[in-house]
């Protein structure tokens, strides 16, 4: 890599004069202020070294601490929901410290179980129980006693039998996955030929989720790094330059993972596998975008001065405010998730906001310091030369902007209906996925659950749980047995704290609309029993509560996101009409992307429906990240309008930012699509939807719609202010 000294020496060669040559070494009146001072700190000869050493020391300190385990699946159960309260009360029962996994035995040929099969199933049940209870040591031991209390339950058709395997509630994440693996290993030995066993139920689903995420962070990091590396190499056309932003952003991502894990744990919201994946994508995407913007302006300034540190300092002064505004917008939008009822949503808000702040620090402090040390030669073989022509009024991007400016109403008449048609893709798509539809990988818990559905009556595979005060148990049980949609209600004991519990078998398939309707009706009936404090829980009730909470979060958080973004735009542009136009265009783009993503997921990728959380997360990322590019564009448009006026300023802004914003959009879209390497359909759907939306925003909204809107409205977009270039007295006279 060329040294700074060599680069400076080469930059002092005489260059051919160009249109900007008169500005060489001429003091810029705007070389002042906070960003100018910060630029001097991070680009100075010795201060750049110190900045880099401090950054590496802080990162090394975090690396030495490490991060806690984050392999658990997402927690979608609302804290104050009725199903959550039922689970808390169930912990007070004798078996409350455990959650049942279900072992289901069948023959591979689909035939009826023989007496030998049932005997082998009983022996297998005992071995599975011994994993948690300890090895059997003789008659009368705990394992023997437990086995007698866990009978085999044959199916009505005689082709299956089940046994409950209690798993400690203390086991989560990788520890739970290890325990379930041990139970499955114990079940798979000494089975007669043709007899198979599958372990399903809540703990098995949790273990399979944790197992699916095992190693997923590394896969995501490798694939993301490869995608970013290829795109940066294409963008910069340099065998060296692409390494710098990639290494800096990769370092920021690792710091973000550790910092967010500890911060989330400190506030009682421990990370899960899906959150770490989304956070990595955001850090890589946003960090690379910041780097692209800074390096692009750095290259531009190198055409105006032979001193690379001065060029870098000016580049940071010009791009820093836009990067900061962009980052603050996304961070504040993410923090609106803290008002959500669903824990995994709040977890994402804290973790992703922390990650974005790490990306900002890397882009503003570490990256400029590295660029300052590397020098101008980092751009080899296409090293910018002093006096190279100004691209602001030339090139294909300027030609496109001119075409939009000539027919802005025609452009809007075509693009706005097109976006509206894309939004219609959401109609007819099923919202909400069953638990068995969440995985993109094969899982024994799903296969076992489907086996239960095949051989047992509807609802018996996953019964509901009802709790009530013991002194009203008779009235509650009478209501349960007489309720429509209830096939059976079996008492399962009482607690010392005065609660009674029932397992209630519904006559509807688990996670079906009929099951949700039955749960709602059952809650209405048991709530009506005086002083019973009866509540309905279980998997169907929990999923129903999660969906209701997700709907409420969507209606509550979407206005907050739009409000936060609008306030940031008001503060940044100090104008009224411009921010309103920008938020309207961004919102339409986001809705269009969600519709297009839903249609593509259903009709192209074959997903059974759209997971509820995808709507909120996709809207959040599309609005917050889409405004990123809008901020990059309009801040440059305002800068150009000061000299050239708004009509010409917006065209020059498109020309000057077209390449970098397009590259940034392609990188960000590609990085989000990489979420598809993770095992949950939800993450794949978010990746597809946001990827489509970023491309729409990059190639349609930012390139066509916003320039057309600014052309139609004219200088009034900056009202009540007015750029100097739009004032008649300040406009240069024609040559």
Short mmCIF file of C-alpha atoms in Angstrom, two decimals, residues 67-466:
data_model
loop_
_atom_site.label_atom_id
_atom_site.label_comp_id
_atom_site.label_asym_id
_atom_site.label_seq_id
_atom_site.Cartn_x
_atom_site.Cartn_y
_atom_site.Cartn_z
CA UNK A 67 -20.40 -11.40 24.36
CA UNK A 68 -22.98 -13.58 26.15
CA UNK A 69 -24.79 -16.39 24.34
CA UNK A 70 -27.37 -15.08 21.85
CA UNK A 71 -28.44 -18.30 20.13
CA UNK A 72 -31.96 -18.38 21.59
CA UNK A 73 -34.97 -17.84 19.36
CA UNK A 74 -36.95 -14.59 19.38
CA UNK A 75 -39.32 -13.97 22.29
CA UNK A 76 -42.66 -12.95 20.86
CA UNK A 77 -44.77 -13.30 24.03
CA UNK A 78 -46.05 -9.90 25.26
CA UNK A 79 -45.12 -9.24 28.89
CA UNK A 80 -48.60 -8.30 30.09
CA UNK A 81 -50.60 -10.76 27.98
CA UNK A 82 -52.99 -13.29 29.49
CA UNK A 83 -51.01 -16.23 28.13
CA UNK A 84 -47.86 -14.87 29.77
CA UNK A 85 -49.66 -14.56 33.09
CA UNK A 86 -50.84 -18.17 32.79
CA UNK A 87 -47.26 -19.30 32.22
CA UNK A 88 -46.12 -17.39 35.30
CA UNK A 89 -48.83 -19.00 37.44
CA UNK A 90 -48.01 -22.45 36.05
CA UNK A 91 -44.52 -22.04 37.52
CA UNK A 92 -46.10 -22.27 40.99
CA UNK A 93 -47.25 -25.87 40.40
CA UNK A 94 -45.26 -28.95 41.33
CA UNK A 95 -44.12 -29.40 37.74
CA UNK A 96 -43.82 -25.67 37.16
CA UNK A 97 -40.04 -25.73 36.89
CA UNK A 98 -40.29 -27.76 33.68
CA UNK A 99 -41.89 -27.52 30.26
CA UNK A 100 -43.01 -30.70 28.51
CA UNK A 101 -41.40 -31.93 25.33
CA UNK A 102 -43.39 -34.66 23.55
CA UNK A 103 -41.89 -37.86 22.18
CA UNK A 104 -44.06 -39.40 19.46
CA UNK A 105 -43.46 -43.00 18.35
CA UNK A 106 -44.60 -44.35 14.97
CA UNK A 107 -43.62 -47.02 12.48
CA UNK A 108 -41.84 -45.90 9.36
CA UNK A 109 -44.17 -48.06 7.23
CA UNK A 110 -47.26 -46.37 8.71
CA UNK A 111 -48.53 -49.56 10.32
CA UNK A 112 -50.04 -50.14 13.76
CA UNK A 113 -47.69 -50.35 16.74
CA UNK A 114 -47.04 -53.86 18.06
CA UNK A 115 -46.70 -54.94 21.67
CA UNK A 116 -42.92 -55.07 21.16
CA UNK A 117 -43.02 -51.53 19.80
CA UNK A 118 -44.87 -50.28 22.88
CA UNK A 119 -42.40 -52.01 25.19
CA UNK A 120 -39.50 -50.46 23.30
CA UNK A 121 -41.23 -47.07 23.47
CA UNK A 122 -41.52 -47.41 27.28
CA UNK A 123 -37.81 -48.24 27.56
CA UNK A 124 -36.95 -45.30 25.31
CA UNK A 125 -39.13 -43.01 27.41
CA UNK A 126 -37.16 -44.04 30.51
CA UNK A 127 -33.83 -43.31 28.82
CA UNK A 128 -35.08 -39.90 27.68
CA UNK A 129 -36.28 -39.07 31.20
CA UNK A 130 -32.94 -40.06 32.66
CA UNK A 131 -31.19 -37.25 30.75
CA UNK A 132 -32.83 -34.61 32.95
CA UNK A 133 -33.62 -36.77 36.01
CA UNK A 134 -30.32 -38.65 36.23
CA UNK A 135 -29.55 -42.32 35.47
CA UNK A 136 -31.68 -45.04 36.94
CA UNK A 137 -29.99 -46.70 39.89
CA UNK A 138 -32.63 -49.15 40.96
CA UNK A 139 -36.22 -49.62 41.99
CA UNK A 140 -37.80 -46.72 43.78
CA UNK A 141 -35.41 -44.11 42.37
CA UNK A 142 -36.54 -40.74 41.11
CA UNK A 143 -36.30 -41.93 37.53
CA UNK A 144 -38.53 -44.93 38.24
CA UNK A 145 -41.08 -42.76 40.01
CA UNK A 146 -41.07 -40.23 37.19
CA UNK A 147 -41.55 -42.95 34.58
CA UNK A 148 -44.67 -44.25 36.29
CA UNK A 149 -46.08 -40.71 36.23
CA UNK A 150 -45.36 -40.35 32.49
CA UNK A 151 -47.54 -42.95 30.83
CA UNK A 152 -47.59 -43.70 27.14
CA UNK A 153 -50.67 -42.27 25.41
CA UNK A 154 -51.64 -44.37 22.35
CA UNK A 155 -53.41 -42.68 19.45
CA UNK A 156 -56.99 -43.66 18.57
CA UNK A 157 -55.83 -45.34 15.35
CA UNK A 158 -53.19 -47.39 17.18
CA UNK A 159 -50.45 -46.16 14.87
CA UNK A 160 -48.70 -43.79 17.31
CA UNK A 161 -48.03 -43.30 20.99
CA UNK A 162 -46.61 -40.36 22.92
CA UNK A 163 -44.75 -39.69 26.15
CA UNK A 164 -44.06 -36.40 27.91
CA UNK A 165 -40.41 -35.55 28.63
CA UNK A 166 -40.15 -32.64 31.12
CA UNK A 167 -37.33 -30.19 30.34
CA UNK A 168 -36.06 -27.65 32.88
CA UNK A 169 -37.17 -24.08 32.29
CA UNK A 170 -33.67 -22.90 33.22
CA UNK A 171 -32.29 -24.18 29.94
CA UNK A 172 -32.26 -21.70 27.07
CA UNK A 173 -30.28 -21.07 23.91
CA UNK A 174 -27.32 -23.33 23.26
CA UNK A 175 -27.74 -25.07 26.64
CA UNK A 176 -31.30 -26.05 25.71
CA UNK A 177 -30.13 -27.25 22.29
CA UNK A 178 -27.48 -29.43 23.96
CA UNK A 179 -30.03 -30.95 26.35
CA UNK A 180 -32.52 -31.73 23.58
CA UNK A 181 -29.71 -33.27 21.52
CA UNK A 182 -28.86 -35.52 24.45
CA UNK A 183 -32.51 -36.53 24.85
CA UNK A 184 -32.75 -37.31 21.14
CA UNK A 185 -29.51 -39.29 21.26
CA UNK A 186 -30.89 -41.32 24.16
CA UNK A 187 -34.10 -42.00 22.24
CA UNK A 188 -32.40 -43.19 19.10
CA UNK A 189 -30.67 -46.27 20.57
CA UNK A 190 -31.94 -49.87 20.70
CA UNK A 191 -35.16 -49.20 18.78
CA UNK A 192 -36.72 -52.16 16.94
CA UNK A 193 -36.39 -52.05 13.17
CA UNK A 194 -39.10 -49.83 11.67
CA UNK A 195 -39.89 -47.92 14.90
CA UNK A 196 -39.06 -44.21 14.91
CA UNK A 197 -39.32 -41.48 17.54
CA UNK A 198 -39.55 -37.71 17.11
CA UNK A 199 -39.24 -35.09 19.83
CA UNK A 200 -41.48 -32.06 19.50
CA UNK A 201 -43.19 -29.53 21.77
CA UNK A 202 -42.06 -26.16 23.14
CA UNK A 203 -38.54 -27.09 24.32
CA UNK A 204 -37.87 -28.97 21.07
CA UNK A 205 -38.97 -25.96 18.99
CA UNK A 206 -36.72 -23.71 21.10
CA UNK A 207 -33.78 -26.09 20.75
CA UNK A 208 -34.22 -26.41 17.00
CA UNK A 209 -34.33 -22.62 16.70
CA UNK A 210 -31.15 -22.27 18.76
CA UNK A 211 -29.53 -25.08 16.78
CA UNK A 212 -30.49 -23.48 13.49
CA UNK A 213 -28.80 -20.25 14.61
CA UNK A 214 -25.66 -22.10 15.74
CA UNK A 215 -22.94 -20.88 13.41
CA UNK A 216 -25.43 -18.63 11.59
CA UNK A 217 -23.64 -15.47 12.75
CA UNK A 218 -20.41 -16.66 11.14
CA UNK A 219 -22.20 -17.62 7.92
CA UNK A 220 -23.93 -14.26 7.83
CA UNK A 221 -20.65 -12.42 8.46
CA UNK A 222 -18.82 -14.33 5.74
CA UNK A 223 -21.56 -13.95 3.13
CA UNK A 224 -22.14 -10.28 3.99
CA UNK A 225 -18.42 -9.54 3.84
CA UNK A 226 -18.12 -11.28 0.49
CA UNK A 227 -21.08 -9.39 -0.98
CA UNK A 228 -19.81 -6.03 0.28
CA UNK A 229 -16.28 -6.79 -0.91
CA UNK A 230 -17.41 -7.61 -4.45
CA UNK A 231 -19.63 -4.54 -4.70
CA UNK A 232 -16.95 -2.23 -3.29
CA UNK A 233 -14.41 -3.66 -5.70
CA UNK A 234 -16.76 -2.97 -8.61
CA UNK A 235 -17.55 0.51 -7.31
CA UNK A 236 -14.00 1.68 -6.59
CA UNK A 237 -12.24 -0.24 -9.41
CA UNK A 238 -9.21 -0.43 -7.16
CA UNK A 239 -7.47 -3.54 -5.83
CA UNK A 240 -6.66 -1.75 -2.57
CA UNK A 241 -9.30 0.84 -1.70
CA UNK A 242 -12.17 -1.59 -1.08
CA UNK A 243 -10.28 -3.23 1.78
CA UNK A 244 -10.27 -0.11 3.95
CA UNK A 245 -14.04 0.43 4.38
CA UNK A 246 -14.63 -3.32 4.56
CA UNK A 247 -12.14 -3.79 7.42
CA UNK A 248 -13.37 -0.71 9.28
CA UNK A 249 -17.04 -1.68 8.96
CA UNK A 250 -16.28 -5.30 9.86
CA UNK A 251 -14.52 -4.10 13.00
CA UNK A 252 -17.50 -1.88 13.83
CA UNK A 253 -19.84 -4.86 13.41
CA UNK A 254 -17.89 -7.00 15.89
CA UNK A 255 -17.78 -4.12 18.38
CA UNK A 256 -21.51 -3.57 17.90
CA UNK A 257 -22.32 -7.24 18.56
CA UNK A 258 -20.48 -7.23 21.87
CA UNK A 259 -21.63 -3.78 22.99
CA UNK A 260 -25.29 -4.40 22.12
CA UNK A 261 -25.26 -7.83 23.79
CA UNK A 262 -24.04 -6.38 27.09
CA UNK A 263 -26.30 -3.33 26.88
CA UNK A 264 -29.37 -5.45 26.17
CA UNK A 265 -28.51 -7.78 29.02
CA UNK A 266 -28.08 -4.80 31.35
CA UNK A 267 -31.61 -3.53 30.57
CA UNK A 268 -33.12 -7.02 30.87
CA UNK A 269 -33.57 -7.68 27.14
CA UNK A 270 -31.04 -10.42 26.24
CA UNK A 271 -30.28 -10.84 22.55
CA UNK A 272 -31.59 -13.62 20.35
CA UNK A 273 -30.20 -15.06 17.13
CA UNK A 274 -32.48 -13.13 14.80
CA UNK A 275 -31.65 -9.79 16.43
CA UNK A 276 -27.91 -10.26 16.07
CA UNK A 277 -28.40 -11.08 12.39
CA UNK A 278 -30.46 -7.97 11.68
CA UNK A 279 -28.03 -5.80 13.66
CA UNK A 280 -25.09 -7.08 11.59
CA UNK A 281 -26.92 -6.32 8.37
CA UNK A 282 -27.72 -2.78 9.54
CA UNK A 283 -24.14 -2.10 10.64
CA UNK A 284 -22.65 -3.40 7.39
CA UNK A 285 -25.26 -1.66 5.25
CA UNK A 286 -25.22 1.72 6.97
CA UNK A 287 -21.46 1.68 7.64
CA UNK A 288 -20.71 0.92 3.99
CA UNK A 289 -23.08 3.68 2.88
CA UNK A 290 -21.32 6.21 5.11
CA UNK A 291 -17.97 5.07 3.74
CA UNK A 292 -19.15 5.36 0.14
CA UNK A 293 -20.40 8.89 0.73
CA UNK A 294 -17.19 10.03 2.44
CA UNK A 295 -14.84 8.42 -0.08
CA UNK A 296 -16.85 9.81 -3.01
CA UNK A 297 -16.58 13.37 -1.66
CA UNK A 298 -12.91 12.76 -0.80
CA UNK A 299 -12.26 11.79 -4.42
CA UNK A 300 -14.08 14.94 -5.55
CA UNK A 301 -12.02 17.18 -3.26
CA UNK A 302 -8.79 15.55 -4.45
CA UNK A 303 -9.51 17.08 -7.87
CA UNK A 304 -9.32 20.51 -6.25
CA UNK A 305 -6.28 20.37 -3.98
CA UNK A 306 -2.94 18.56 -4.05
CA UNK A 307 -3.03 18.01 -0.28
CA UNK A 308 -4.86 14.78 0.52
CA UNK A 309 -5.32 15.61 4.22
CA UNK A 310 -6.95 18.93 3.33
CA UNK A 311 -9.17 17.17 0.78
CA UNK A 312 -10.18 14.57 3.36
CA UNK A 313 -10.84 17.23 5.97
CA UNK A 314 -13.12 19.11 3.58
CA UNK A 315 -14.84 15.86 2.56
CA UNK A 316 -15.66 15.15 6.20
CA UNK A 317 -16.88 18.72 6.69
CA UNK A 318 -19.29 18.36 3.77
CA UNK A 319 -20.49 14.78 4.39
CA UNK A 320 -20.39 14.71 8.18
CA UNK A 321 -23.67 16.58 8.74
CA UNK A 322 -25.50 14.34 6.26
CA UNK A 323 -24.04 11.18 7.81
CA UNK A 324 -24.94 12.38 11.30
CA UNK A 325 -28.48 13.34 10.27
CA UNK A 326 -28.93 10.01 8.54
CA UNK A 327 -27.66 8.11 11.56
CA UNK A 328 -29.74 10.07 14.05
CA UNK A 329 -32.83 9.45 11.92
CA UNK A 330 -32.35 5.69 11.90
CA UNK A 331 -31.33 5.50 15.57
CA UNK A 332 -34.33 7.53 16.75
CA UNK A 333 -36.64 5.47 14.52
CA UNK A 334 -35.22 2.27 16.02
CA UNK A 335 -35.70 3.58 19.55
CA UNK A 336 -39.42 3.95 18.90
CA UNK A 337 -39.49 0.15 19.14
CA UNK A 338 -39.00 0.52 22.90
CA UNK A 339 -42.73 1.24 23.26
CA UNK A 340 -43.60 -2.14 21.71
CA UNK A 341 -45.37 -4.80 23.73
CA UNK A 342 -43.45 -7.69 22.17
CA UNK A 343 -40.06 -8.26 23.88
CA UNK A 344 -38.18 -9.26 20.71
CA UNK A 345 -39.23 -5.96 19.12
CA UNK A 346 -37.86 -3.95 22.04
CA UNK A 347 -34.69 -6.06 21.97
CA UNK A 348 -34.14 -5.18 18.31
CA UNK A 349 -34.62 -1.48 19.03
CA UNK A 350 -31.83 -1.37 21.64
CA UNK A 351 -29.42 -3.66 19.77
CA UNK A 352 -29.80 -2.09 16.33
CA UNK A 353 -29.58 1.47 17.67
CA UNK A 354 -26.34 0.52 19.45
CA UNK A 355 -25.01 -1.02 16.25
CA UNK A 356 -25.80 2.09 14.19
CA UNK A 357 -23.99 4.31 16.69
CA UNK A 358 -20.94 2.05 16.40
CA UNK A 359 -21.14 2.40 12.61
CA UNK A 360 -21.27 6.20 12.98
CA UNK A 361 -18.19 6.29 15.20
CA UNK A 362 -16.31 4.08 12.73
CA UNK A 363 -17.30 6.28 9.78
CA UNK A 364 -16.54 9.63 11.42
CA UNK A 365 -13.40 8.78 13.42
CA UNK A 366 -11.73 5.53 12.36
CA UNK A 367 -12.27 5.59 8.59
CA UNK A 368 -10.97 9.16 8.03
CA UNK A 369 -7.92 8.36 10.18
CA UNK A 370 -7.11 5.29 8.07
CA UNK A 371 -7.67 7.22 4.82
CA UNK A 372 -5.39 10.02 6.05
CA UNK A 373 -2.60 7.56 6.78
CA UNK A 374 -2.95 5.80 3.41
CA UNK A 375 -2.90 8.90 1.24
CA UNK A 376 -3.94 9.67 -2.32
CA UNK A 377 -2.33 6.54 -3.77
CA UNK A 378 -5.04 4.42 -2.15
CA UNK A 379 -7.16 5.11 -5.27
CA UNK A 380 -4.64 3.41 -7.61
CA UNK A 381 -4.89 2.83 -10.53
CA UNK A 382 -7.49 5.62 -10.95
CA UNK A 383 -5.87 8.23 -8.74
CA UNK A 384 -7.77 11.56 -8.87
CA UNK A 385 -5.69 14.38 -10.33
CA UNK A 386 -5.86 18.03 -9.51
CA UNK A 387 -7.77 19.83 -12.21
CA UNK A 388 -9.85 16.88 -13.40
CA UNK A 389 -13.14 18.24 -14.84
CA UNK A 390 -16.15 18.92 -12.64
CA UNK A 391 -18.82 16.26 -13.14
CA UNK A 392 -21.64 18.36 -11.72
CA UNK A 393 -22.98 19.47 -15.09
CA UNK A 394 -22.18 16.46 -17.23
CA UNK A 395 -22.55 12.69 -17.46
CA UNK A 396 -25.50 10.32 -17.70
CA UNK A 397 -26.84 11.21 -14.27
CA UNK A 398 -27.03 14.87 -15.22
CA UNK A 399 -28.72 13.88 -18.48
CA UNK A 400 -31.31 11.87 -16.56
CA UNK A 401 -31.93 14.79 -14.21
CA UNK A 402 -32.40 17.12 -17.18
CA UNK A 403 -34.94 14.73 -18.70
CA UNK A 404 -36.91 14.64 -15.44
CA UNK A 405 -36.75 18.45 -15.16
CA UNK A 406 -38.18 18.88 -18.67
CA UNK A 407 -41.29 16.76 -17.98
CA UNK A 408 -41.76 16.52 -14.20
CA UNK A 409 -45.56 16.10 -14.34
CA UNK A 410 -45.29 13.27 -16.86
CA UNK A 411 -42.70 11.55 -14.66
CA UNK A 412 -44.96 11.80 -11.61
CA UNK A 413 -47.98 10.62 -13.59
CA UNK A 414 -46.12 7.40 -14.44
CA UNK A 415 -44.14 6.64 -11.27
CA UNK A 416 -46.73 7.38 -8.57
CA UNK A 417 -49.40 5.02 -10.03
CA UNK A 418 -46.66 2.42 -10.52
CA UNK A 419 -45.81 2.57 -6.82
CA UNK A 420 -49.51 2.38 -5.95
CA UNK A 421 -49.88 -0.78 -8.05
CA UNK A 422 -46.94 -2.36 -6.22
CA UNK A 423 -48.67 -1.62 -2.92
CA UNK A 424 -51.67 -3.69 -4.06
CA UNK A 425 -49.50 -6.80 -3.82
CA UNK A 426 -50.33 -6.91 -0.11
CA UNK A 427 -54.00 -7.61 -0.78
CA UNK A 428 -55.00 -11.24 -0.43
CA UNK A 429 -51.80 -12.26 1.38
CA UNK A 430 -52.31 -14.17 4.63
CA UNK A 431 -50.87 -12.27 7.58
CA UNK A 432 -49.36 -14.47 10.29
CA UNK A 433 -47.51 -17.80 10.20
CA UNK A 434 -47.98 -20.88 12.34
CA UNK A 435 -45.12 -22.04 14.52
CA UNK A 436 -44.48 -24.95 12.15
CA UNK A 437 -44.18 -22.52 9.22
CA UNK A 438 -41.40 -20.42 10.74
CA UNK A 439 -38.40 -22.50 9.69
CA UNK A 440 -36.70 -22.58 6.31
CA UNK A 441 -34.68 -25.61 7.36
CA UNK A 442 -35.80 -29.13 8.27
CA UNK A 443 -36.46 -29.54 11.99
CA UNK A 444 -37.48 -32.65 13.94
CA UNK A 445 -39.80 -30.58 16.13
CA UNK A 446 -41.85 -29.60 13.07
CA UNK A 447 -41.91 -33.14 11.66
CA UNK A 448 -42.98 -34.50 15.04
CA UNK A 449 -45.73 -31.93 15.38
CA UNK A 450 -47.10 -32.86 11.97
CA UNK A 451 -47.03 -36.54 13.03
CA UNK A 452 -49.07 -35.67 16.11
CA UNK A 453 -51.62 -33.87 13.96
CA UNK A 454 -51.87 -36.91 11.70
CA UNK A 455 -52.62 -39.47 14.42
CA UNK A 456 -54.35 -37.54 17.21
CA UNK A 457 -57.60 -35.54 17.29
CA UNK A 458 -57.40 -31.85 16.47
CA UNK A 459 -56.08 -29.88 19.44
CA UNK A 460 -54.83 -32.88 21.39
CA UNK A 461 -51.33 -32.39 20.07
CA UNK A 462 -51.11 -28.98 21.73
CA UNK A 463 -53.85 -28.41 24.36
CA UNK A 464 -54.67 -25.06 25.90
CA UNK A 465 -53.99 -24.35 29.58
CA UNK A 466 -56.58 -22.79 31.89
#
